[in-house]
Amino acid sequence: WDVRLSLPSYACIGSPAAHDRDTESSAGGSALSPPPVATTAADASPVQAALDELLHGPVGDAFNRLLGADALLWELAAIVSAPGSPPQILHGDTVWTDDATTFTAFAALQDVERSCGPTRFVLGTHKMEDAHELYVEEPELFCENVDANVATLKIGEVSLYDSRVLHCGGAHVGAVGDPERGLFVLS
């Protein structure tokens, strides 16, 4: 991967309240202010540099407005889809709650065209308490009655969303040898 220091990245930052309700692992998150900036580019790994840039730019500003400066960094990862990969099942990253506790941003590490399996977001499902149940119980009916948005992205562009939103990565229909789809992920 050609990770450029100026790339925004996928990020999901949760409020401290989200941590209080988490029933999985307590080892994943910690309260953070933006990580320290390396004194020179040579001092920073490409991942640290991308994280620094993300948290000190417009995406970090958005997270601060949405969740406050005491938000928790919960996950830092990459999502990669190779040519021939099947689509994901429709899912939310967090359980439904009355209030938003976690937001996610995907940053494209290269252009994400329709053939690469971009993420499809089902609009408004973060406000629908029964959306997840309805999808499981009657998927055809659910899918006939929702609006969705496909996030094709140019390199460095970011999708920022409420993690309760139902979404799925699409099938990567590219041929063997075509580029993989990579998203930088921050939770």
PDB file of N, CA and C in Angstrom, residues 24-83:
ATOM      1  N   GLU A  24     -18.252  -6.599  25.548  1.00  0.00           N
ATOM      2  CA  GLU A  24     -17.254  -7.479  24.955  1.00  0.00           C
ATOM      3  C   GLU A  24     -15.956  -7.380  25.738  1.00  0.00           C
ATOM      4  N   SER A  25     -14.944  -6.788  25.191  1.00  0.00           N
ATOM      5  CA  SER A  25     -13.637  -6.731  25.821  1.00  0.00           C
ATOM      6  C   SER A  25     -13.378  -5.360  26.405  1.00  0.00           C
ATOM      7  N   SER A  26     -12.827  -5.326  27.587  1.00  0.00           N
ATOM      8  CA  SER A  26     -12.451  -4.040  28.153  1.00  0.00           C
ATOM      9  C   SER A  26     -11.036  -3.666  27.752  1.00  0.00           C
ATOM     10  N   ALA A  27     -10.389  -4.544  26.979  1.00  0.00           N
ATOM     11  CA  ALA A  27      -9.001  -4.291  26.605  1.00  0.00           C
ATOM     12  C   ALA A  27      -8.867  -3.384  25.395  1.00  0.00           C
ATOM     13  N   GLY A  28      -9.967  -3.109  24.693  1.00  0.00           N
ATOM     14  CA  GLY A  28      -9.861  -2.418  23.426  1.00  0.00           C
ATOM     15  C   GLY A  28      -9.693  -0.926  23.486  1.00  0.00           C
ATOM     16  N   GLY A  29     -10.301  -0.268  24.433  1.00  0.00           N
ATOM     17  CA  GLY A  29     -10.313   1.181  24.338  1.00  0.00           C
ATOM     18  C   GLY A  29      -9.680   1.878  25.509  1.00  0.00           C
ATOM     19  N   SER A  30      -9.312   3.105  25.257  1.00  0.00           N
ATOM     20  CA  SER A  30      -8.789   3.949  26.310  1.00  0.00           C
ATOM     21  C   SER A  30      -9.075   5.399  25.942  1.00  0.00           C
ATOM     22  N   ALA A  31      -9.206   6.218  26.970  1.00  0.00           N
ATOM     23  CA  ALA A  31      -9.457   7.635  26.706  1.00  0.00           C
ATOM     24  C   ALA A  31      -8.200   8.234  26.106  1.00  0.00           C
ATOM     25  N   LEU A  32      -8.378   8.998  25.051  1.00  0.00           N
ATOM     26  CA  LEU A  32      -7.235   9.585  24.364  1.00  0.00           C
ATOM     27  C   LEU A  32      -7.511  11.017  23.995  1.00  0.00           C
ATOM     28  N   SER A  33      -6.509  11.799  24.044  1.00  0.00           N
ATOM     29  CA  SER A  33      -6.506  13.028  23.285  1.00  0.00           C
ATOM     30  C   SER A  33      -5.790  12.632  22.006  1.00  0.00           C
ATOM     31  N   PRO A  34      -5.758  13.458  20.985  1.00  0.00           N
ATOM     32  CA  PRO A  34      -5.036  13.056  19.788  1.00  0.00           C
ATOM     33  C   PRO A  34      -3.616  12.632  20.155  1.00  0.00           C
ATOM     34  N   PRO A  35      -3.136  11.559  19.506  1.00  0.00           N
ATOM     35  CA  PRO A  35      -1.807  11.079  19.839  1.00  0.00           C
ATOM     36  C   PRO A  35      -0.747  12.143  19.574  1.00  0.00           C
ATOM     37  N   PRO A  36       0.378  12.046  20.254  1.00  0.00           N
ATOM     38  CA  PRO A  36       1.413  13.055  20.029  1.00  0.00           C
ATOM     39  C   PRO A  36       1.905  13.020  18.585  1.00  0.00           C
ATOM     40  N   VAL A  37       2.186  14.174  18.067  1.00  0.00           N
ATOM     41  CA  VAL A  37       2.694  14.272  16.708  1.00  0.00           C
ATOM     42  C   VAL A  37       4.199  14.029  16.745  1.00  0.00           C
ATOM     43  N   ALA A  38       4.682  13.178  15.832  1.00  0.00           N
ATOM     44  CA  ALA A  38       6.110  12.902  15.769  1.00  0.00           C
ATOM     45  C   ALA A  38       6.851  14.184  15.424  1.00  0.00           C
ATOM     46  N   THR A  39       8.059  14.292  15.922  1.00  0.00           N
ATOM     47  CA  THR A  39       8.815  15.519  15.663  1.00  0.00           C
ATOM     48  C   THR A  39       9.278  15.604  14.218  1.00  0.00           C
ATOM     49  N   THR A  40       9.498  14.480  13.570  1.00  0.00           N
ATOM     50  CA  THR A  40       9.823  14.459  12.138  1.00  0.00           C
ATOM     51  C   THR A  40       9.048  13.329  11.496  1.00  0.00           C
ATOM     52  N   ALA A  41       8.879  13.387  10.180  1.00  0.00           N
ATOM     53  CA  ALA A  41       8.171  12.330   9.472  1.00  0.00           C
ATOM     54  C   ALA A  41       8.850  10.986   9.677  1.00  0.00           C
ATOM     55  N   ALA A  42      10.164  10.974   9.813  1.00  0.00           N
ATOM     56  CA  ALA A  42      10.897   9.726  10.002  1.00  0.00           C
ATOM     57  C   ALA A  42      10.588   9.096  11.360  1.00  0.00           C
ATOM     58  N   ASP A  43      10.125   9.904  12.338  1.00  0.00           N
ATOM     59  CA  ASP A  43       9.810   9.396  13.670  1.00  0.00           C
ATOM     60  C   ASP A  43       8.470   8.668  13.724  1.00  0.00           C
ATOM     61  N   ALA A  44       7.628   8.857  12.753  1.00  0.00           N
ATOM     62  CA  ALA A  44       6.279   8.305  12.784  1.00  0.00           C
ATOM     63  C   ALA A  44       6.145   7.136  11.819  1.00  0.00           C
ATOM     64  N   SER A  45       5.436   6.096  12.267  1.00  0.00           N
ATOM     65  CA  SER A  45       5.079   5.028  11.343  1.00  0.00           C
ATOM     66  C   SER A  45       4.004   5.589  10.407  1.00  0.00           C
ATOM     67  N   PRO A  46       3.785   4.958   9.259  1.00  0.00           N
ATOM     68  CA  PRO A  46       2.715   5.450   8.376  1.00  0.00           C
ATOM     69  C   PRO A  46       1.348   5.416   9.051  1.00  0.00           C
ATOM     70  N   VAL A  47       1.103   4.416   9.903  1.00  0.00           N
ATOM     71  CA  VAL A  47      -0.188   4.337  10.590  1.00  0.00           C
ATOM     72  C   VAL A  47      -0.322   5.483  11.589  1.00  0.00           C
ATOM     73  N   GLN A  48       0.723   5.719  12.385  1.00  0.00           N
ATOM     74  CA  GLN A  48       0.682   6.808  13.359  1.00  0.00           C
ATOM     75  C   GLN A  48       0.523   8.147  12.650  1.00  0.00           C
ATOM     76  N   ALA A  49       1.232   8.322  11.553  1.00  0.00           N
ATOM     77  CA  ALA A  49       1.150   9.582  10.813  1.00  0.00           C
ATOM     78  C   ALA A  49      -0.260   9.802  10.264  1.00  0.00           C
ATOM     79  N   ALA A  50      -0.873   8.748   9.727  1.00  0.00           N
ATOM     80  CA  ALA A  50      -2.237   8.879   9.201  1.00  0.00           C
ATOM     81  C   ALA A  50      -3.218   9.173  10.328  1.00  0.00           C
ATOM     82  N   LEU A  51      -3.038   8.500  11.462  1.00  0.00           N
ATOM     83  CA  LEU A  51      -3.900   8.753  12.614  1.00  0.00           C
ATOM     84  C   LEU A  51      -3.742  10.194  13.105  1.00  0.00           C
ATOM     85  N   ASP A  52      -2.505  10.655  13.215  1.00  0.00           N
ATOM     86  CA  ASP A  52      -2.254  12.045  13.627  1.00  0.00           C
ATOM     87  C   ASP A  52      -2.974  13.011  12.698  1.00  0.00           C
ATOM     88  N   GLU A  53      -2.812  12.796  11.414  1.00  0.00           N
ATOM     89  CA  GLU A  53      -3.419  13.713  10.456  1.00  0.00           C
ATOM     90  C   GLU A  53      -4.934  13.673  10.534  1.00  0.00           C
ATOM     91  N   LEU A  54      -5.486  12.493  10.684  1.00  0.00           N
ATOM     92  CA  LEU A  54      -6.934  12.350  10.790  1.00  0.00           C
ATOM     93  C   LEU A  54      -7.462  13.097  12.005  1.00  0.00           C
ATOM     94  N   LEU A  55      -6.845  12.871  13.161  1.00  0.00           N
ATOM     95  CA  LEU A  55      -7.352  13.464  14.399  1.00  0.00           C
ATOM     96  C   LEU A  55      -7.057  14.950  14.527  1.00  0.00           C
ATOM     97  N   HIS A  56      -6.133  15.462  13.736  1.00  0.00           N
ATOM     98  CA  HIS A  56      -5.807  16.892  13.786  1.00  0.00           C
ATOM     99  C   HIS A  56      -6.386  17.660  12.605  1.00  0.00           C
ATOM    100  N   GLY A  57      -7.286  17.051  11.850  1.00  0.00           N
ATOM    101  CA  GLY A  57      -7.882  17.693  10.679  1.00  0.00           C
ATOM    102  C   GLY A  57      -9.394  17.757  10.787  1.00  0.00           C
ATOM    103  N   PRO A  58     -10.068  17.910   9.662  1.00  0.00           N
ATOM    104  CA  PRO A  58     -11.528  18.063   9.648  1.00  0.00           C
ATOM    105  C   PRO A  58     -12.276  16.870  10.242  1.00  0.00           C
ATOM    106  N   VAL A  59     -11.756  15.652  10.060  1.00  0.00           N
ATOM    107  CA  VAL A  59     -12.450  14.482  10.615  1.00  0.00           C
ATOM    108  C   VAL A  59     -12.362  14.518  12.142  1.00  0.00           C
ATOM    109  N   GLY A  60     -11.189  14.825  12.671  1.00  0.00           N
ATOM    110  CA  GLY A  60     -11.052  14.974  14.119  1.00  0.00           C
ATOM    111  C   GLY A  60     -11.951  16.065  14.660  1.00  0.00           C
ATOM    112  N   ASP A  61     -12.049  17.182  13.929  1.00  0.00           N
ATOM    113  CA  ASP A  61     -12.949  18.270  14.331  1.00  0.00           C
ATOM    114  C   ASP A  61     -14.393  17.778  14.386  1.00  0.00           C
ATOM    115  N   ALA A  62     -14.793  16.967  13.398  1.00  0.00           N
ATOM    116  CA  ALA A  62     -16.162  16.440  13.366  1.00  0.00           C
ATOM    117  C   ALA A  62     -16.410  15.530  14.568  1.00  0.00           C
ATOM    118  N   PHE A  63     -15.459  14.655  14.876  1.00  0.00           N
ATOM    119  CA  PHE A  63     -15.615  13.785  16.040  1.00  0.00           C
ATOM    120  C   PHE A  63     -15.728  14.599  17.321  1.00  0.00           C
ATOM    121  N   ASN A  64     -14.926  15.649  17.451  1.00  0.00           N
ATOM    122  CA  ASN A  64     -15.003  16.494  18.645  1.00  0.00           C
ATOM    123  C   ASN A  64     -16.372  17.151  18.768  1.00  0.00           C
ATOM    124  N   ARG A  65     -16.932  17.615  17.644  1.00  0.00           N
ATOM    125  CA  ARG A  65     -18.263  18.227  17.681  1.00  0.00           C
ATOM    126  C   ARG A  65     -19.326  17.191  18.033  1.00  0.00           C
ATOM    127  N   LEU A  66     -19.184  15.977  17.503  1.00  0.00           N
ATOM    128  CA  LEU A  66     -20.193  14.940  17.724  1.00  0.00           C
ATOM    129  C   LEU A  66     -20.121  14.315  19.113  1.00  0.00           C
ATOM    130  N   LEU A  67     -18.896  14.113  19.618  1.00  0.00           N
ATOM    131  CA  LEU A  67     -18.727  13.325  20.840  1.00  0.00           C
ATOM    132  C   LEU A  67     -17.990  14.031  21.967  1.00  0.00           C
ATOM    133  N   GLY A  68     -17.373  15.150  21.674  1.00  0.00           N
ATOM    134  CA  GLY A  68     -16.608  15.865  22.691  1.00  0.00           C
ATOM    135  C   GLY A  68     -15.150  15.448  22.690  1.00  0.00           C
ATOM    136  N   ALA A  69     -14.340  16.251  23.329  1.00  0.00           N
ATOM    137  CA  ALA A  69     -12.886  16.046  23.324  1.00  0.00           C
ATOM    138  C   ALA A  69     -12.460  14.841  24.143  1.00  0.00           C
ATOM    139  N   ASP A  70     -13.344  14.303  24.984  1.00  0.00           N
ATOM    140  CA  ASP A  70     -12.978  13.153  25.805  1.00  0.00           C
ATOM    141  C   ASP A  70     -13.390  11.822  25.169  1.00  0.00           C
ATOM    142  N   ALA A  71     -13.679  11.823  23.872  1.00  0.00           N
ATOM    143  CA  ALA A  71     -14.073  10.591  23.178  1.00  0.00           C
ATOM    144  C   ALA A  71     -12.968   9.543  23.292  1.00  0.00           C
ATOM    145  N   LEU A  72     -13.369   8.279  23.203  1.00  0.00           N
ATOM    146  CA  LEU A  72     -12.444   7.163  23.338  1.00  0.00           C
ATOM    147  C   LEU A  72     -12.053   6.614  21.972  1.00  0.00           C
ATOM    148  N   LEU A  73     -10.794   6.327  21.807  1.00  0.00           N
ATOM    149  CA  LEU A  73     -10.330   5.621  20.624  1.00  0.00           C
ATOM    150  C   LEU A  73     -10.518   4.141  20.925  1.00  0.00           C
ATOM    151  N   TRP A  74     -11.344   3.465  20.140  1.00  0.00           N
ATOM    152  CA  TRP A  74     -11.692   2.093  20.427  1.00  0.00           C
ATOM    153  C   TRP A  74     -11.074   1.116  19.429  1.00  0.00           C
ATOM    154  N   GLU A  75     -10.953   1.491  18.181  1.00  0.00           N
ATOM    155  CA  GLU A  75     -10.452   0.565  17.162  1.00  0.00           C
ATOM    156  C   GLU A  75      -9.652   1.327  16.117  1.00  0.00           C
ATOM    157  N   LEU A  76      -8.561   0.724  15.690  1.00  0.00           N
ATOM    158  CA  LEU A  76      -7.763   1.240  14.587  1.00  0.00           C
ATOM    159  C   LEU A  76      -7.427   0.040  13.725  1.00  0.00           C
ATOM    160  N   ALA A  77      -7.852   0.053  12.475  1.00  0.00           N
ATOM    161  CA  ALA A  77      -7.710  -1.131  11.633  1.00  0.00           C
ATOM    162  C   ALA A  77      -7.727  -0.739  10.164  1.00  0.00           C
ATOM    163  N   ALA A  78      -7.613  -1.750   9.339  1.00  0.00           N
ATOM    164  CA  ALA A  78      -7.804  -1.594   7.895  1.00  0.00           C
ATOM    165  C   ALA A  78      -8.793  -2.651   7.451  1.00  0.00           C
ATOM    166  N   ILE A  79      -9.656  -2.285   6.534  1.00  0.00           N
ATOM    167  CA  ILE A  79     -10.578  -3.228   5.909  1.00  0.00           C
ATOM    168  C   ILE A  79     -10.119  -3.376   4.473  1.00  0.00           C
ATOM    169  N   VAL A  80      -9.845  -4.612   4.074  1.00  0.00           N
ATOM    170  CA  VAL A  80      -9.343  -4.879   2.726  1.00  0.00           C
ATOM    171  C   VAL A  80     -10.273  -5.874   2.048  1.00  0.00           C
ATOM    172  N   SER A  81     -10.626  -5.583   0.818  1.00  0.00           N
ATOM    173  CA  SER A  81     -11.464  -6.466   0.014  1.00  0.00           C
ATOM    174  C   SER A  81     -10.726  -6.758  -1.292  1.00  0.00           C
ATOM    175  N   ALA A  82     -10.430  -8.037  -1.527  1.00  0.00           N
ATOM    176  CA  ALA A  82      -9.723  -8.454  -2.739  1.00  0.00           C
ATOM    177  C   ALA A  82     -10.721  -8.744  -3.855  1.00  0.00           C
ATOM    178  N   PRO A  83     -10.276  -8.675  -5.107  1.00  0.00           N
ATOM    179  CA  PRO A  83     -11.162  -9.049  -6.210  1.00  0.00           C
ATOM    180  C   PRO A  83     -11.732 -10.449  -5.970  1.00  0.00           C
TER     181      PRO A  83
END
